[in-house]
PDB file of C-alpha atoms in Angstrom:
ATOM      1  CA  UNK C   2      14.903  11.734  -7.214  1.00 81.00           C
ATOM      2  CA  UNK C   3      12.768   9.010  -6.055  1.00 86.00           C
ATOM      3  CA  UNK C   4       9.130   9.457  -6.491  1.00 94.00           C
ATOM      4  CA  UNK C   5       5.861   7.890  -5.616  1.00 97.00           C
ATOM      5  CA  UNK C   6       2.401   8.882  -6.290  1.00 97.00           C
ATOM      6  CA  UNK C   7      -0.541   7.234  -5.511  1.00 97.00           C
ATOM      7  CA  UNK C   8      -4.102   7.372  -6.858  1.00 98.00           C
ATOM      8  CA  UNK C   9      -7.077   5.600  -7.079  1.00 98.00           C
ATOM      9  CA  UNK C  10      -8.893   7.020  -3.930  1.00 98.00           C
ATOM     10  CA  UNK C  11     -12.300   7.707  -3.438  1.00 98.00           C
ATOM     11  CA  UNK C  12     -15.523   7.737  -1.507  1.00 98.00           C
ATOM     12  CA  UNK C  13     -17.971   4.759  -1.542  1.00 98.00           C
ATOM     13  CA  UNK C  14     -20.489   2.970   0.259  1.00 98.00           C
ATOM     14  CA  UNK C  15     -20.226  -0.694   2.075  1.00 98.00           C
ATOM     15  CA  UNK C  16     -19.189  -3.486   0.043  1.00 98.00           C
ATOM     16  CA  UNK C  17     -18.215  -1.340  -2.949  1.00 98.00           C
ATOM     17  CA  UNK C  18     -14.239  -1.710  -4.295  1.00 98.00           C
ATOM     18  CA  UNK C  19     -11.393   0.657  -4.987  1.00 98.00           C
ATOM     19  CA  UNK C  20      -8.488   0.263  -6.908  1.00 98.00           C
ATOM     20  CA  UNK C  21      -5.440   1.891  -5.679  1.00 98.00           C
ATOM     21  CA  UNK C  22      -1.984   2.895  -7.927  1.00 98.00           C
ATOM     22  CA  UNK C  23       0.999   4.017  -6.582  1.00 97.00           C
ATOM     23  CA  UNK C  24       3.715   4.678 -10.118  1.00 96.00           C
ATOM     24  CA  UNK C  25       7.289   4.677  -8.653  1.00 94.00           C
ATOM     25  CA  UNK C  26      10.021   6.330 -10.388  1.00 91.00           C
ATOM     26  CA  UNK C  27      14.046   6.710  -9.393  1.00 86.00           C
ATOM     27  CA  UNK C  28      16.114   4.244  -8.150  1.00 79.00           C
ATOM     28  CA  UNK C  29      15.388   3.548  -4.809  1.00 73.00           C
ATOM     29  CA  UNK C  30      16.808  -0.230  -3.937  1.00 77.00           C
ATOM     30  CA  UNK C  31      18.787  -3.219  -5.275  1.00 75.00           C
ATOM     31  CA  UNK C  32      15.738  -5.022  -4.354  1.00 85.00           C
ATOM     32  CA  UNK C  33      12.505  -4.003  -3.281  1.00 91.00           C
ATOM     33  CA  UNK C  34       9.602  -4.152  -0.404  1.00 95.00           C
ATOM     34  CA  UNK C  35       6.844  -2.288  -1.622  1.00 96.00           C
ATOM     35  CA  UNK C  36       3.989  -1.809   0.989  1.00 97.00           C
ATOM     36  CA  UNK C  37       0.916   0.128   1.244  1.00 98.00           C
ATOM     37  CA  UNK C  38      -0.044   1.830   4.763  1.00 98.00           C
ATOM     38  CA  UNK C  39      -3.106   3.541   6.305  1.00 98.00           C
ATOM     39  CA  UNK C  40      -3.945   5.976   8.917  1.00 98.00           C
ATOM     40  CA  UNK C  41      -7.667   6.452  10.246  1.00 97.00           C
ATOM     41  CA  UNK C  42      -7.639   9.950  11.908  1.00 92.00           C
ATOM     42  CA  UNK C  43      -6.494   9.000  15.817  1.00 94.00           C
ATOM     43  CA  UNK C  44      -4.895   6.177  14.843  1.00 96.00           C
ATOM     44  CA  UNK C  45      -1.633   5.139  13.824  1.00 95.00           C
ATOM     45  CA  UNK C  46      -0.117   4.123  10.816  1.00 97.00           C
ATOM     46  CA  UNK C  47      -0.840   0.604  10.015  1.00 97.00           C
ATOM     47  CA  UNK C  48       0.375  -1.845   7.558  1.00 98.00           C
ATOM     48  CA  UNK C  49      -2.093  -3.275   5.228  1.00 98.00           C
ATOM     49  CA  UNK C  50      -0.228  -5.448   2.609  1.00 98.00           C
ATOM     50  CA  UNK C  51       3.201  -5.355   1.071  1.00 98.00           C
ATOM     51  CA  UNK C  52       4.995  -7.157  -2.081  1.00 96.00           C
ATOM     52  CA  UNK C  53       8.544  -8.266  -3.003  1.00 94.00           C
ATOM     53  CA  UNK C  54       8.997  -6.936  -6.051  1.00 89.00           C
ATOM     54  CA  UNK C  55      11.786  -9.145  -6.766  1.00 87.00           C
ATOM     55  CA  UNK C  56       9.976 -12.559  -6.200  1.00 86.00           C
ATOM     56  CA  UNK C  57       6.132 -11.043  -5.894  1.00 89.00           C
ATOM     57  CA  UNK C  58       5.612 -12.639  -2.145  1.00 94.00           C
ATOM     58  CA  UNK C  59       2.801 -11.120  -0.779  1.00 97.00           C
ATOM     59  CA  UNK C  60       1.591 -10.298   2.594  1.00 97.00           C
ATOM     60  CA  UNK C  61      -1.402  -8.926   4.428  1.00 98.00           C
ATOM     61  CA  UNK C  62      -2.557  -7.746   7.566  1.00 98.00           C
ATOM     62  CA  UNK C  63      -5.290 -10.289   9.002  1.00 97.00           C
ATOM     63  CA  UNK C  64      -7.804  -7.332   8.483  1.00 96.00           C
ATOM     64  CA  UNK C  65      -7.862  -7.278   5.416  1.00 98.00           C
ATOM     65  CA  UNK C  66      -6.970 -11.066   4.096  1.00 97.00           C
ATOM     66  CA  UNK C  67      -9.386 -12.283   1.359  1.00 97.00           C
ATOM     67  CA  UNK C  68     -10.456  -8.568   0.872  1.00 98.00           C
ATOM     68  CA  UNK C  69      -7.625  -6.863  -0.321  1.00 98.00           C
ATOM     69  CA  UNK C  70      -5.085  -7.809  -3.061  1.00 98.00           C
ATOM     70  CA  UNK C  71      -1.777  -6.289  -3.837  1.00 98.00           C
ATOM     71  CA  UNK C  72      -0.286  -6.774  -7.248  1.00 97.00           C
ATOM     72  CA  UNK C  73       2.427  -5.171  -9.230  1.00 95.00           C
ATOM     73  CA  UNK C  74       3.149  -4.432 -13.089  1.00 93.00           C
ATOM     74  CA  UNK C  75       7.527  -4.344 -13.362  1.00 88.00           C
ATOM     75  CA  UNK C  76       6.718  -2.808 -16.651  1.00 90.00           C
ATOM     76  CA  UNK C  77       5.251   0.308 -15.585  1.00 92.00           C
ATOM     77  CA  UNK C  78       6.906   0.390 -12.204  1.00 92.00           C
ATOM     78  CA  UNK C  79       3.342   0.147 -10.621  1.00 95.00           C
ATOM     79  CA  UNK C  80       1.815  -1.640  -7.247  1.00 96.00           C
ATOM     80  CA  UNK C  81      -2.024  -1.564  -7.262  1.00 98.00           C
ATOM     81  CA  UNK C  82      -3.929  -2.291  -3.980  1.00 98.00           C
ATOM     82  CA  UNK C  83      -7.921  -3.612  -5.162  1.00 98.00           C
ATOM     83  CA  UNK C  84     -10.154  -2.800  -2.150  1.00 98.00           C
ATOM     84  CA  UNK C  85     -12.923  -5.083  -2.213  1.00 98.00           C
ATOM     85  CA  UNK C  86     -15.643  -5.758   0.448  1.00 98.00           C
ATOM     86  CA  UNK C  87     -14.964  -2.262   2.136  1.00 98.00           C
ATOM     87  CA  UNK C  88     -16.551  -1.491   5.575  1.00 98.00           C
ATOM     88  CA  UNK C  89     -16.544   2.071   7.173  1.00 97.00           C
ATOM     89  CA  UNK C  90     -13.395   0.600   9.331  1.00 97.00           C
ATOM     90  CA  UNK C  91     -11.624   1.313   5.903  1.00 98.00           C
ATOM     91  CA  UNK C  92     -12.103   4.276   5.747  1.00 98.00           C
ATOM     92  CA  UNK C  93      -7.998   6.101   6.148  1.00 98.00           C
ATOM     93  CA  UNK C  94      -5.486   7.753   4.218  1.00 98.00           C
ATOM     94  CA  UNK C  95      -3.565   4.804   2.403  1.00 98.00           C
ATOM     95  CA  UNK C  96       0.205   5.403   1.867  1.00 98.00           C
ATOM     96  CA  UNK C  97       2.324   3.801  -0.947  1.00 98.00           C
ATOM     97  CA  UNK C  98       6.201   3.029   0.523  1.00 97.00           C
ATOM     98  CA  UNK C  99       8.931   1.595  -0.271  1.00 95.00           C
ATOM     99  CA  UNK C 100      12.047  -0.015   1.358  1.00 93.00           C
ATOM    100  CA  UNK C 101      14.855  -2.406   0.600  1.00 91.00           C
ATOM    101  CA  UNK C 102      13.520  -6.052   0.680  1.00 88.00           C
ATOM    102  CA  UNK C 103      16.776  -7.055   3.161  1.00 89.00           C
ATOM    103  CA  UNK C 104      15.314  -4.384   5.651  1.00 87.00           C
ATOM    104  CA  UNK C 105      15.566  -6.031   8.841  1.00 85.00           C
ATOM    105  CA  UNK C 106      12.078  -5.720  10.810  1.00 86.00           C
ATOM    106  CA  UNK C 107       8.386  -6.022  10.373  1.00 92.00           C
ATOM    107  CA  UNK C 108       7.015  -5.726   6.587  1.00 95.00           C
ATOM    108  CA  UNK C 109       4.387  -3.988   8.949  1.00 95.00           C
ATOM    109  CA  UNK C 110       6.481  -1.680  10.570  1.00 95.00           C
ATOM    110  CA  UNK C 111       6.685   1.905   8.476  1.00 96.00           C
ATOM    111  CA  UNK C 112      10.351   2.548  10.168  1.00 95.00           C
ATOM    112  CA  UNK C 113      11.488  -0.043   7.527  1.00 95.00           C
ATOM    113  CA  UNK C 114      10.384   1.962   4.337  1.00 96.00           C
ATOM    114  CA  UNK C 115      12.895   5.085   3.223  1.00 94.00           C
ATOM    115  CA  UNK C 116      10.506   6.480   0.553  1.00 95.00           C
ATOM    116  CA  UNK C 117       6.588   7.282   0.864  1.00 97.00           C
ATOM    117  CA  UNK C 118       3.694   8.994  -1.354  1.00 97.00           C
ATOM    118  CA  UNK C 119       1.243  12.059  -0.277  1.00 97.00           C
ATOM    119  CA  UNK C 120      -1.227   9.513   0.276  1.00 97.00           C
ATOM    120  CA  UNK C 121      -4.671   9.366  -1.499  1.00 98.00           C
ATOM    121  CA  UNK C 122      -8.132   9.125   0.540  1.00 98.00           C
ATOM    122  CA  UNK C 123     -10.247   6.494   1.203  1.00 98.00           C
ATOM    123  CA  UNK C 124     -13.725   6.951   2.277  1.00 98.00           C
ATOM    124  CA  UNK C 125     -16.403   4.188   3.237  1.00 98.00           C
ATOM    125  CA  UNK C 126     -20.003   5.007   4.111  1.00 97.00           C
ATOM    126  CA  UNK C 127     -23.299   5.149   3.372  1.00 95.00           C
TER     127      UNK C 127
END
């Protein structure tokens, strides 16, 4: 049974960072797009960055280039998301997923990813 479960959330003022986990387990694909998501409350689920596990391309959304950094450890079948820089616009659920890295479509678009976490909380003010 595939699994992920992310972690890391948290509430903190402007400019402070965040390190996000999200520990996969189960076989979910040959080879593997995993991406992390958020959802303000009114808003709809947006992409924020995504690696190929299998080569470690990485991508971002233009909000959060330079800011954000997505990185994964093989080892411990991990994909961390550092928050850096964070401004109240930040503040969302953020969703680990994953999908098949040959899904056709949008590393953006959350239709491509078959698996997803509970989500963990994200919280930016002062």
């Amino acid at each position: 049974q595939v699994q992920l479960v992310e972690s890391g959330g948290g509430s903190v003022q402007p400019g402070g960072s965040l390190r996000l986990s999200c520990v996969a387990s189960g076989y979910m694909y040959s080879r593997t797009r995993m991406g992390w998501f958020r959802q303000a409350p009114g808003k709809e689920r947006e992409g924020v960055a995504a690696v190929y596990t299998g080569g470690g391309t990485t991508l971002y959304a233009d909000s959060v280039k330079g800011r954000f950094t997505i990185s994964q450890d093989n080892i411990k079948n991990t994909v961390y998301l550092q928050l850096n820089s964070l401004t109240p616009e930040d503040t969302a659920m953020y969703y680990c997923a994953a999908g098949s890295a040959y899904a056709l479509g949008s590393w953006g678009n959350a239709g491509t990813y078959g698996y997803w976490g509970q989500g963990t909380q994200v919280t930016v003010s002062s």
